[in-house]
PDB file of C-alpha atoms in Angstrom:
ATOM      1  CA  UNK I   1      89.323  62.794  78.696  1.00 39.00           C
ATOM      2  CA  UNK I   2      87.890  62.530  81.834  1.00 40.00           C
ATOM      3  CA  UNK I   3      85.927  59.131  81.988  1.00 42.00           C
ATOM      4  CA  UNK I   4      82.195  59.314  83.533  1.00 43.00           C
ATOM      5  CA  UNK I   5      81.390  57.010  86.362  1.00 47.00           C
ATOM      6  CA  UNK I   6      78.154  55.038  87.512  1.00 47.00           C
ATOM      7  CA  UNK I   7      77.019  53.728  90.523  1.00 43.00           C
ATOM      8  CA  UNK I   8      75.084  50.931  91.068  1.00 49.00           C
ATOM      9  CA  UNK I   9      72.901  49.853  94.001  1.00 46.00           C
ATOM     10  CA  UNK I  10      71.949  46.339  94.567  1.00 44.00           C
ATOM     11  CA  UNK I  11      69.385  45.090  96.871  1.00 49.00           C
ATOM     12  CA  UNK I  12      70.964  41.581  97.675  1.00 52.00           C
ATOM     13  CA  UNK I  13      69.216  38.298  98.508  1.00 51.00           C
ATOM     14  CA  UNK I  14      69.052  39.139 102.369  1.00 55.00           C
ATOM     15  CA  UNK I  15      66.752  41.946 101.311  1.00 63.00           C
ATOM     16  CA  UNK I  16      64.586  40.186  98.642  1.00 78.00           C
ATOM     17  CA  UNK I  17      60.814  40.250  99.197  1.00 85.00           C
ATOM     18  CA  UNK I  18      59.111  38.000 100.194  1.00 88.00           C
ATOM     19  CA  UNK I  19      61.821  37.036 102.554  1.00 93.00           C
ATOM     20  CA  UNK I  20      62.801  33.403 101.316  1.00 93.00           C
ATOM     21  CA  UNK I  21      63.404  32.679 105.377  1.00 95.00           C
ATOM     22  CA  UNK I  22      59.799  33.280 106.137  1.00 96.00           C
ATOM     23  CA  UNK I  23      58.256  29.728 104.844  1.00 96.00           C
ATOM     24  CA  UNK I  24      54.208  29.198 104.475  1.00 97.00           C
ATOM     25  CA  UNK I  25      53.219  25.919 105.538  1.00 97.00           C
ATOM     26  CA  UNK I  26      49.619  26.648 105.590  1.00 98.00           C
ATOM     27  CA  UNK I  27      47.829  29.584 103.395  1.00 98.00           C
ATOM     28  CA  UNK I  28      46.449  30.973 106.586  1.00 98.00           C
ATOM     29  CA  UNK I  29      50.002  32.029 107.590  1.00 98.00           C
ATOM     30  CA  UNK I  30      50.046  34.566 104.880  1.00 96.00           C
ATOM     31  CA  UNK I  31      47.011  36.585 106.873  1.00 96.00           C
ATOM     32  CA  UNK I  32      49.940  37.221 109.528  1.00 97.00           C
ATOM     33  CA  UNK I  33      52.610  38.443 107.184  1.00 95.00           C
ATOM     34  CA  UNK I  34      53.506  41.886 106.118  1.00 92.00           C
ATOM     35  CA  UNK I  35      54.890  41.468 102.376  1.00 89.00           C
ATOM     36  CA  UNK I  36      58.223  43.536 102.974  1.00 90.00           C
ATOM     37  CA  UNK I  37      58.925  42.067 106.308  1.00 90.00           C
ATOM     38  CA  UNK I  38      62.396  40.207 106.478  1.00 92.00           C
ATOM     39  CA  UNK I  39      64.611  38.625 109.067  1.00 94.00           C
ATOM     40  CA  UNK I  40      67.353  40.950 110.315  1.00 94.00           C
ATOM     41  CA  UNK I  41      70.112  40.180 112.754  1.00 95.00           C
ATOM     42  CA  UNK I  42      70.556  43.059 115.384  1.00 96.00           C
ATOM     43  CA  UNK I  43      73.361  41.726 117.543  1.00 96.00           C
ATOM     44  CA  UNK I  44      75.819  38.592 117.513  1.00 94.00           C
ATOM     45  CA  UNK I  45      77.906  39.466 120.453  1.00 95.00           C
ATOM     46  CA  UNK I  46      76.219  36.971 122.829  1.00 96.00           C
ATOM     47  CA  UNK I  47      76.722  33.423 123.855  1.00 96.00           C
ATOM     48  CA  UNK I  48      73.026  32.561 124.811  1.00 95.00           C
ATOM     49  CA  UNK I  49      70.617  34.939 124.223  1.00 97.00           C
ATOM     50  CA  UNK I  50      67.041  34.875 126.247  1.00 98.00           C
ATOM     51  CA  UNK I  51      64.180  36.528 127.391  1.00 98.00           C
ATOM     52  CA  UNK I  52      63.549  39.436 124.938  1.00 98.00           C
ATOM     53  CA  UNK I  53      61.085  41.937 125.981  1.00 98.00           C
ATOM     54  CA  UNK I  54      60.288  45.367 123.807  1.00 98.00           C
ATOM     55  CA  UNK I  55      60.013  48.649 125.562  1.00 98.00           C
ATOM     56  CA  UNK I  56      57.792  50.699 123.158  1.00 97.00           C
ATOM     57  CA  UNK I  57      57.933  54.041 125.179  1.00 96.00           C
ATOM     58  CA  UNK I  58      61.768  53.669 124.764  1.00 96.00           C
ATOM     59  CA  UNK I  59      62.047  52.430 121.222  1.00 97.00           C
ATOM     60  CA  UNK I  60      64.182  49.551 122.830  1.00 98.00           C
ATOM     61  CA  UNK I  61      64.792  45.717 122.969  1.00 98.00           C
ATOM     62  CA  UNK I  62      66.274  44.313 126.363  1.00 98.00           C
ATOM     63  CA  UNK I  63      67.479  40.750 126.306  1.00 98.00           C
ATOM     64  CA  UNK I  64      69.484  38.527 128.640  1.00 98.00           C
ATOM     65  CA  UNK I  65      73.081  36.991 127.770  1.00 98.00           C
ATOM     66  CA  UNK I  66      72.843  34.562 130.405  1.00 98.00           C
ATOM     67  CA  UNK I  67      76.588  32.936 130.159  1.00 98.00           C
ATOM     68  CA  UNK I  68      77.856  36.593 129.980  1.00 98.00           C
ATOM     69  CA  UNK I  69      75.904  37.446 133.004  1.00 98.00           C
ATOM     70  CA  UNK I  70      74.246  40.686 131.540  1.00 98.00           C
ATOM     71  CA  UNK I  71      71.189  42.426 130.393  1.00 98.00           C
ATOM     72  CA  UNK I  72      71.636  44.085 126.788  1.00 98.00           C
ATOM     73  CA  UNK I  73      69.607  46.924 125.319  1.00 98.00           C
ATOM     74  CA  UNK I  74      69.080  47.590 121.456  1.00 98.00           C
ATOM     75  CA  UNK I  75      68.077  51.084 120.482  1.00 98.00           C
ATOM     76  CA  UNK I  76      65.658  50.905 117.314  1.00 97.00           C
ATOM     77  CA  UNK I  77      66.529  54.807 116.521  1.00 96.00           C
ATOM     78  CA  UNK I  78      70.508  54.330 116.140  1.00 97.00           C
ATOM     79  CA  UNK I  79      70.903  50.391 115.939  1.00 96.00           C
ATOM     80  CA  UNK I  80      73.332  50.608 118.881  1.00 98.00           C
ATOM     81  CA  UNK I  81      73.880  47.893 121.555  1.00 98.00           C
ATOM     82  CA  UNK I  82      74.995  48.711 124.897  1.00 98.00           C
ATOM     83  CA  UNK I  83      74.973  47.113 128.309  1.00 98.00           C
ATOM     84  CA  UNK I  84      71.885  47.457 130.386  1.00 98.00           C
ATOM     85  CA  UNK I  85      72.773  45.511 133.505  1.00 98.00           C
ATOM     86  CA  UNK I  86      75.940  43.794 134.619  1.00 98.00           C
ATOM     87  CA  UNK I  87      76.193  41.512 136.367  1.00 98.00           C
ATOM     88  CA  UNK I  88      72.540  40.713 135.829  1.00 98.00           C
ATOM     89  CA  UNK I  89      72.585  37.561 138.181  1.00 98.00           C
ATOM     90  CA  UNK I  90      72.243  35.336 135.049  1.00 98.00           C
ATOM     91  CA  UNK I  91      68.996  36.837 134.058  1.00 98.00           C
ATOM     92  CA  UNK I  92      66.964  34.229 131.777  1.00 98.00           C
ATOM     93  CA  UNK I  93      63.336  35.378 131.199  1.00 98.00           C
ATOM     94  CA  UNK I  94      61.870  39.126 131.018  1.00 98.00           C
ATOM     95  CA  UNK I  95      58.676  40.551 130.503  1.00 98.00           C
ATOM     96  CA  UNK I  96      56.794  43.791 131.861  1.00 98.00           C
ATOM     97  CA  UNK I  97      54.111  44.033 134.144  1.00 98.00           C
ATOM     98  CA  UNK I  98      51.109  46.152 133.601  1.00 96.00           C
ATOM     99  CA  UNK I  99      52.585  49.360 134.892  1.00 97.00           C
ATOM    100  CA  UNK I 100      55.466  48.912 132.479  1.00 98.00           C
ATOM    101  CA  UNK I 101      58.283  47.692 134.717  1.00 98.00           C
ATOM    102  CA  UNK I 102      60.701  45.139 133.928  1.00 98.00           C
ATOM    103  CA  UNK I 103      60.041  41.732 135.580  1.00 98.00           C
ATOM    104  CA  UNK I 104      63.213  39.380 135.365  1.00 98.00           C
ATOM    105  CA  UNK I 105      63.904  35.548 136.044  1.00 98.00           C
ATOM    106  CA  UNK I 106      67.345  35.331 137.612  1.00 98.00           C
ATOM    107  CA  UNK I 107      69.227  32.017 137.868  1.00 98.00           C
ATOM    108  CA  UNK I 108      72.282  32.856 139.777  1.00 98.00           C
ATOM    109  CA  UNK I 109      70.118  34.090 142.803  1.00 98.00           C
ATOM    110  CA  UNK I 110      67.388  31.817 142.182  1.00 98.00           C
ATOM    111  CA  UNK I 111      64.883  34.348 142.315  1.00 98.00           C
ATOM    112  CA  UNK I 112      62.161  36.626 140.284  1.00 98.00           C
ATOM    113  CA  UNK I 113      62.615  40.498 140.820  1.00 98.00           C
ATOM    114  CA  UNK I 114      61.024  43.533 139.473  1.00 98.00           C
ATOM    115  CA  UNK I 115      63.072  46.608 138.212  1.00 98.00           C
ATOM    116  CA  UNK I 116      61.229  49.699 139.857  1.00 98.00           C
ATOM    117  CA  UNK I 117      60.916  53.151 138.035  1.00 97.00           C
ATOM    118  CA  UNK I 118      63.801  54.544 140.216  1.00 97.00           C
ATOM    119  CA  UNK I 119      66.188  51.534 139.272  1.00 97.00           C
ATOM    120  CA  UNK I 120      65.773  49.656 142.478  1.00 98.00           C
ATOM    121  CA  UNK I 121      65.222  46.080 142.593  1.00 98.00           C
ATOM    122  CA  UNK I 122      62.147  44.085 144.228  1.00 98.00           C
ATOM    123  CA  UNK I 123      62.381  40.649 145.027  1.00 98.00           C
ATOM    124  CA  UNK I 124      58.913  38.961 144.186  1.00 98.00           C
ATOM    125  CA  UNK I 125      59.669  35.244 144.676  1.00 98.00           C
ATOM    126  CA  UNK I 126      62.912  33.570 146.065  1.00 98.00           C
ATOM    127  CA  UNK I 127      61.607  30.758 147.724  1.00 98.00           C
ATOM    128  CA  UNK I 128      58.683  28.092 148.201  1.00 98.00           C
ATOM    129  CA  UNK I 129      57.601  26.912 151.493  1.00 98.00           C
ATOM    130  CA  UNK I 130      60.735  27.762 153.010  1.00 98.00           C
ATOM    131  CA  UNK I 131      63.125  26.040 150.340  1.00 98.00           C
ATOM    132  CA  UNK I 132      64.991  28.180 147.570  1.00 98.00           C
ATOM    133  CA  UNK I 133      63.757  28.060 144.229  1.00 98.00           C
ATOM    134  CA  UNK I 134      65.642  26.069 141.405  1.00 98.00           C
ATOM    135  CA  UNK I 135      66.317  28.743 138.675  1.00 98.00           C
ATOM    136  CA  UNK I 136      63.229  30.644 137.187  1.00 98.00           C
ATOM    137  CA  UNK I 137      63.270  30.483 133.742  1.00 98.00           C
ATOM    138  CA  UNK I 138      60.489  32.428 131.816  1.00 98.00           C
ATOM    139  CA  UNK I 139      57.829  34.669 133.254  1.00 98.00           C
ATOM    140  CA  UNK I 140      54.566  36.352 132.137  1.00 98.00           C
ATOM    141  CA  UNK I 141      52.177  38.912 133.937  1.00 98.00           C
ATOM    142  CA  UNK I 142      48.538  38.233 133.965  1.00 98.00           C
ATOM    143  CA  UNK I 143      45.894  41.181 133.732  1.00 97.00           C
ATOM    144  CA  UNK I 144      45.322  40.714 137.609  1.00 97.00           C
ATOM    145  CA  UNK I 145      48.912  41.756 138.190  1.00 98.00           C
ATOM    146  CA  UNK I 146      49.922  38.212 138.967  1.00 98.00           C
ATOM    147  CA  UNK I 147      53.219  37.009 137.914  1.00 98.00           C
ATOM    148  CA  UNK I 148      53.588  33.446 136.616  1.00 98.00           C
ATOM    149  CA  UNK I 149      56.652  31.634 136.128  1.00 99.00           C
ATOM    150  CA  UNK I 150      58.460  28.549 135.789  1.00 98.00           C
ATOM    151  CA  UNK I 151      61.129  26.970 137.679  1.00 98.00           C
ATOM    152  CA  UNK I 152      63.184  24.170 136.210  1.00 98.00           C
ATOM    153  CA  UNK I 153      66.638  23.229 137.231  1.00 98.00           C
ATOM    154  CA  UNK I 154      68.603  24.241 133.960  1.00 97.00           C
ATOM    155  CA  UNK I 155      70.452  27.203 135.884  1.00 98.00           C
ATOM    156  CA  UNK I 156      71.703  24.893 138.813  1.00 98.00           C
ATOM    157  CA  UNK I 157      73.074  22.243 136.577  1.00 97.00           C
ATOM    158  CA  UNK I 158      76.359  23.603 136.196  1.00 97.00           C
ATOM    159  CA  UNK I 159      78.242  27.009 136.118  1.00 97.00           C
ATOM    160  CA  UNK I 160      77.502  27.771 132.585  1.00 97.00           C
ATOM    161  CA  UNK I 161      74.062  29.654 133.212  1.00 96.00           C
ATOM    162  CA  UNK I 162      74.769  29.932 137.149  1.00 97.00           C
ATOM    163  CA  UNK I 163      76.097  27.843 139.912  1.00 98.00           C
ATOM    164  CA  UNK I 164      75.853  24.291 140.374  1.00 98.00           C
ATOM    165  CA  UNK I 165      73.479  23.621 143.622  1.00 98.00           C
ATOM    166  CA  UNK I 166      71.168  20.835 144.674  1.00 98.00           C
ATOM    167  CA  UNK I 167      67.334  21.143 143.970  1.00 98.00           C
ATOM    168  CA  UNK I 168      65.590  21.589 146.792  1.00 98.00           C
ATOM    169  CA  UNK I 169      61.981  21.895 145.265  1.00 98.00           C
ATOM    170  CA  UNK I 170      60.350  20.065 142.242  1.00 97.00           C
ATOM    171  CA  UNK I 171      60.410  21.737 139.018  1.00 98.00           C
ATOM    172  CA  UNK I 172      57.155  23.703 138.702  1.00 98.00           C
ATOM    173  CA  UNK I 173      55.208  26.429 137.534  1.00 98.00           C
ATOM    174  CA  UNK I 174      54.080  29.216 140.233  1.00 98.00           C
ATOM    175  CA  UNK I 175      51.659  32.250 140.518  1.00 98.00           C
ATOM    176  CA  UNK I 176      52.917  35.444 142.699  1.00 98.00           C
ATOM    177  CA  UNK I 177      49.946  37.402 143.844  1.00 98.00           C
ATOM    178  CA  UNK I 178      50.939  41.065 142.533  1.00 96.00           C
ATOM    179  CA  UNK I 179      49.902  42.680 145.695  1.00 95.00           C
ATOM    180  CA  UNK I 180      50.582  40.590 148.729  1.00 97.00           C
ATOM    181  CA  UNK I 181      53.507  38.444 147.003  1.00 97.00           C
ATOM    182  CA  UNK I 182      51.788  35.195 147.976  1.00 98.00           C
ATOM    183  CA  UNK I 183      53.213  32.309 145.923  1.00 98.00           C
ATOM    184  CA  UNK I 184      51.435  29.090 145.142  1.00 98.00           C
ATOM    185  CA  UNK I 185      52.271  26.249 142.955  1.00 98.00           C
ATOM    186  CA  UNK I 186      50.300  25.771 139.928  1.00 98.00           C
ATOM    187  CA  UNK I 187      51.894  22.885 138.314  1.00 97.00           C
ATOM    188  CA  UNK I 188      54.503  20.419 139.184  1.00 97.00           C
ATOM    189  CA  UNK I 189      54.034  17.443 136.588  1.00 96.00           C
ATOM    190  CA  UNK I 190      56.096  18.799 133.899  1.00 96.00           C
ATOM    191  CA  UNK I 191      59.514  17.483 132.774  1.00 93.00           C
ATOM    192  CA  UNK I 192      61.474  20.958 132.510  1.00 95.00           C
ATOM    193  CA  UNK I 193      59.111  23.117 132.345  1.00 98.00           C
ATOM    194  CA  UNK I 194      60.049  26.166 130.335  1.00 98.00           C
ATOM    195  CA  UNK I 195      58.402  29.099 128.245  1.00 98.00           C
ATOM    196  CA  UNK I 196      54.818  29.975 129.165  1.00 98.00           C
ATOM    197  CA  UNK I 197      51.973  32.385 127.989  1.00 98.00           C
ATOM    198  CA  UNK I 198      48.597  32.940 128.206  1.00 98.00           C
ATOM    199  CA  UNK I 199      45.614  32.800 125.521  1.00 98.00           C
ATOM    200  CA  UNK I 200      44.167  36.354 124.644  1.00 98.00           C
ATOM    201  CA  UNK I 201      41.460  35.834 126.795  1.00 98.00           C
ATOM    202  CA  UNK I 202      43.687  34.284 129.497  1.00 98.00           C
ATOM    203  CA  UNK I 203      41.307  31.454 129.689  1.00 98.00           C
ATOM    204  CA  UNK I 204      44.161  28.872 128.762  1.00 98.00           C
ATOM    205  CA  UNK I 205      47.658  28.632 130.198  1.00 98.00           C
ATOM    206  CA  UNK I 206      50.273  27.154 127.631  1.00 98.00           C
ATOM    207  CA  UNK I 207      53.620  25.719 129.052  1.00 98.00           C
ATOM    208  CA  UNK I 208      56.643  24.015 127.232  1.00 98.00           C
ATOM    209  CA  UNK I 209      57.700  20.743 128.638  1.00 97.00           C
ATOM    210  CA  UNK I 210      61.445  21.199 127.331  1.00 93.00           C
ATOM    211  CA  UNK I 211      62.958  17.857 128.026  1.00 92.00           C
ATOM    212  CA  UNK I 212      61.745  14.458 126.286  1.00 88.00           C
ATOM    213  CA  UNK I 213      58.964  13.952 125.239  1.00 88.00           C
ATOM    214  CA  UNK I 214      58.996  17.713 124.477  1.00 94.00           C
ATOM    215  CA  UNK I 215      55.678  18.989 124.423  1.00 97.00           C
ATOM    216  CA  UNK I 216      53.572  22.337 124.553  1.00 98.00           C
ATOM    217  CA  UNK I 217      50.818  21.691 127.094  1.00 98.00           C
ATOM    218  CA  UNK I 218      47.525  23.794 127.140  1.00 98.00           C
ATOM    219  CA  UNK I 219      45.662  24.005 130.738  1.00 98.00           C
ATOM    220  CA  UNK I 220      42.324  25.567 131.497  1.00 98.00           C
ATOM    221  CA  UNK I 221      42.588  28.473 133.964  1.00 98.00           C
ATOM    222  CA  UNK I 222      40.335  27.992 136.907  1.00 97.00           C
ATOM    223  CA  UNK I 223      37.877  30.850 138.065  1.00 94.00           C
ATOM    224  CA  UNK I 224      39.606  33.572 140.041  1.00 94.00           C
ATOM    225  CA  UNK I 225      43.075  32.543 138.272  1.00 96.00           C
ATOM    226  CA  UNK I 226      44.290  30.456 141.286  1.00 97.00           C
ATOM    227  CA  UNK I 227      44.478  27.109 139.769  1.00 98.00           C
ATOM    228  CA  UNK I 228      44.391  25.299 136.430  1.00 98.00           C
ATOM    229  CA  UNK I 229      42.789  22.010 135.087  1.00 98.00           C
ATOM    230  CA  UNK I 230      42.362  19.866 132.078  1.00 98.00           C
ATOM    231  CA  UNK I 231      45.918  19.330 131.086  1.00 98.00           C
ATOM    232  CA  UNK I 232      46.181  18.416 127.587  1.00 98.00           C
ATOM    233  CA  UNK I 233      48.777  17.937 124.784  1.00 98.00           C
ATOM    234  CA  UNK I 234      48.435  21.039 122.301  1.00 98.00           C
ATOM    235  CA  UNK I 235      51.821  20.425 120.429  1.00 98.00           C
ATOM    236  CA  UNK I 236      54.148  17.177 119.876  1.00 96.00           C
ATOM    237  CA  UNK I 237      57.278  18.908 119.086  1.00 94.00           C
ATOM    238  CA  UNK I 238      59.470  15.692 118.594  1.00 87.00           C
ATOM    239  CA  UNK I 239      62.981  17.131 117.564  1.00 83.00           C
ATOM    240  CA  UNK I 240      61.903  20.550 117.438  1.00 87.00           C
ATOM    241  CA  UNK I 241      62.588  21.579 120.868  1.00 90.00           C
ATOM    242  CA  UNK I 242      60.428  24.371 121.845  1.00 94.00           C
ATOM    243  CA  UNK I 243      61.546  26.867 124.479  1.00 96.00           C
ATOM    244  CA  UNK I 244      60.166  30.440 124.946  1.00 97.00           C
ATOM    245  CA  UNK I 245      57.166  31.513 122.900  1.00 98.00           C
ATOM    246  CA  UNK I 246      54.684  34.249 122.676  1.00 98.00           C
ATOM    247  CA  UNK I 247      50.912  34.312 121.608  1.00 98.00           C
ATOM    248  CA  UNK I 248      49.522  37.012 119.121  1.00 98.00           C
ATOM    249  CA  UNK I 249      46.147  38.812 119.189  1.00 97.00           C
ATOM    250  CA  UNK I 250      44.561  36.057 117.306  1.00 98.00           C
ATOM    251  CA  UNK I 251      45.888  33.192 119.836  1.00 98.00           C
ATOM    252  CA  UNK I 252      48.518  31.796 117.405  1.00 98.00           C
ATOM    253  CA  UNK I 253      51.650  30.655 119.054  1.00 98.00           C
ATOM    254  CA  UNK I 254      55.076  31.925 117.992  1.00 98.00           C
ATOM    255  CA  UNK I 255      57.738  29.698 119.481  1.00 98.00           C
ATOM    256  CA  UNK I 256      61.370  29.542 119.570  1.00 97.00           C
ATOM    257  CA  UNK I 257      62.284  26.227 117.823  1.00 96.00           C
ATOM    258  CA  UNK I 258      65.177  24.340 116.712  1.00 92.00           C
ATOM    259  CA  UNK I 259      68.460  22.108 117.720  1.00 80.00           C
ATOM    260  CA  UNK I 260      67.216  19.038 116.426  1.00 74.00           C
ATOM    261  CA  UNK I 261      68.157  19.531 112.928  1.00 83.00           C
ATOM    262  CA  UNK I 262      69.259  22.431 111.361  1.00 87.00           C
ATOM    263  CA  UNK I 263      66.377  22.934 109.110  1.00 87.00           C
ATOM    264  CA  UNK I 264      64.153  22.980 111.967  1.00 92.00           C
ATOM    265  CA  UNK I 265      66.021  26.265 113.677  1.00 95.00           C
ATOM    266  CA  UNK I 266      64.322  29.475 113.913  1.00 97.00           C
ATOM    267  CA  UNK I 267      60.407  30.322 114.758  1.00 97.00           C
ATOM    268  CA  UNK I 268      57.749  27.800 114.352  1.00 97.00           C
ATOM    269  CA  UNK I 269      54.002  29.329 114.365  1.00 98.00           C
ATOM    270  CA  UNK I 270      50.636  27.112 115.443  1.00 98.00           C
ATOM    271  CA  UNK I 271      46.950  27.948 115.396  1.00 98.00           C
ATOM    272  CA  UNK I 272      45.354  27.929 118.814  1.00 98.00           C
ATOM    273  CA  UNK I 273      44.584  24.440 117.827  1.00 98.00           C
ATOM    274  CA  UNK I 274      48.392  23.320 117.375  1.00 98.00           C
ATOM    275  CA  UNK I 275      48.175  23.210 113.538  1.00 98.00           C
ATOM    276  CA  UNK I 276      51.541  24.564 112.078  1.00 98.00           C
ATOM    277  CA  UNK I 277      50.908  27.837 110.005  1.00 98.00           C
ATOM    278  CA  UNK I 278      54.445  28.571 108.929  1.00 98.00           C
ATOM    279  CA  UNK I 279      58.242  28.923 109.895  1.00 97.00           C
ATOM    280  CA  UNK I 280      60.843  31.582 109.997  1.00 97.00           C
ATOM    281  CA  UNK I 281      64.337  29.964 109.578  1.00 97.00           C
ATOM    282  CA  UNK I 282      67.347  31.353 111.456  1.00 96.00           C
ATOM    283  CA  UNK I 283      70.750  30.411 110.897  1.00 94.00           C
ATOM    284  CA  UNK I 284      70.766  29.004 114.649  1.00 94.00           C
ATOM    285  CA  UNK I 285      68.341  27.623 117.219  1.00 94.00           C
ATOM    286  CA  UNK I 286      65.923  30.415 118.344  1.00 96.00           C
ATOM    287  CA  UNK I 287      65.434  30.242 122.153  1.00 96.00           C
ATOM    288  CA  UNK I 288      62.808  32.806 122.583  1.00 97.00           C
ATOM    289  CA  UNK I 289      60.635  35.307 121.000  1.00 97.00           C
ATOM    290  CA  UNK I 290      58.613  38.461 121.679  1.00 98.00           C
ATOM    291  CA  UNK I 291      56.560  41.316 119.719  1.00 97.00           C
ATOM    292  CA  UNK I 292      57.862  44.807 119.115  1.00 94.00           C
ATOM    293  CA  UNK I 293      58.390  47.496 116.846  1.00 81.00           C
TER     294      UNK I 293
END
C-alpha cells in the first residue's frame, strides 16, 4: 500500500510578526510601524556598505561597497544584486537630486559627482579655495538644487577606503550651488562631520559628529539657505556611534547606529526633539539608512 505524504509549511522566527528585532521604546513609535514589516537581508557580499539610495522609477536600490571600490544595485522585482559601477572611486554617500540624477561622494578622487542621464559624470566639487577636499562622505540635495556634503578625513587616513594623503583643508560641511557650482563652507567646527539631513521644511540642518564626543547637532538654516546658526546638541550618542541617517516626513530621525555594544547595532529612531522612539536591531553596525520600496 502506498503511504500518503503531507507537506508542512512553517513560518519561522525570522518572519514572525511583529518582528522581534523592531523594539518599541516609546509608544509613539507604533504610529510609524507597519504590523507586518520585518527586517530582511538583501545582500551580504560587501565589506563595508554605505550610501544607500532608492530609485523608485527603477524599483532598485543602489549603494556603495567602499573597500571593494564598487557601487551595487539590488533589483526589487528579481531580488538580484549586480555591479552598477566598478571602479567607483571608493564611493561613499549617495543621493538623488530633484531631477532624479545620482549624486555621489568619492573618496579616491576626493570629489562629489553627478551621473547624468546618459551616464556621463559631472564633477560638482573637488576643491575649496584651490586646495583638494579631504574625502567627501555624505550628501543631500536641497529643494533649491543646492548640494550639501560633509568632508571628513576618513577616506585619506589609510588605504582601506581610498588612498592615504595629507589633509589640506579643515573637515567641514559645504554647500554647492546647483546652477553655478560655486562652493561655500557652511560649518568647520565639528570633529569628524559625517551624516547630514534637513528637516522636512528645510529650516533645520542636522549633522553627525562621529568622533568623540559623538553627537548629532542641529543648526538653523539662514534666509536664502547660504548659512546656518544656533548650533545646538540634539542627541548625545555616547557609545552609539551614529553615522548616516534620514529624516521622515514627520521630522523623525532614523539613524545608523552601533559599534559600541552589539545590543546597540541597528537603526535608532528619534523625534525632532531628540527623544528616543525605538530601535531596529541588526546583527552588525548600521552605517546608513534610506527610505524606499
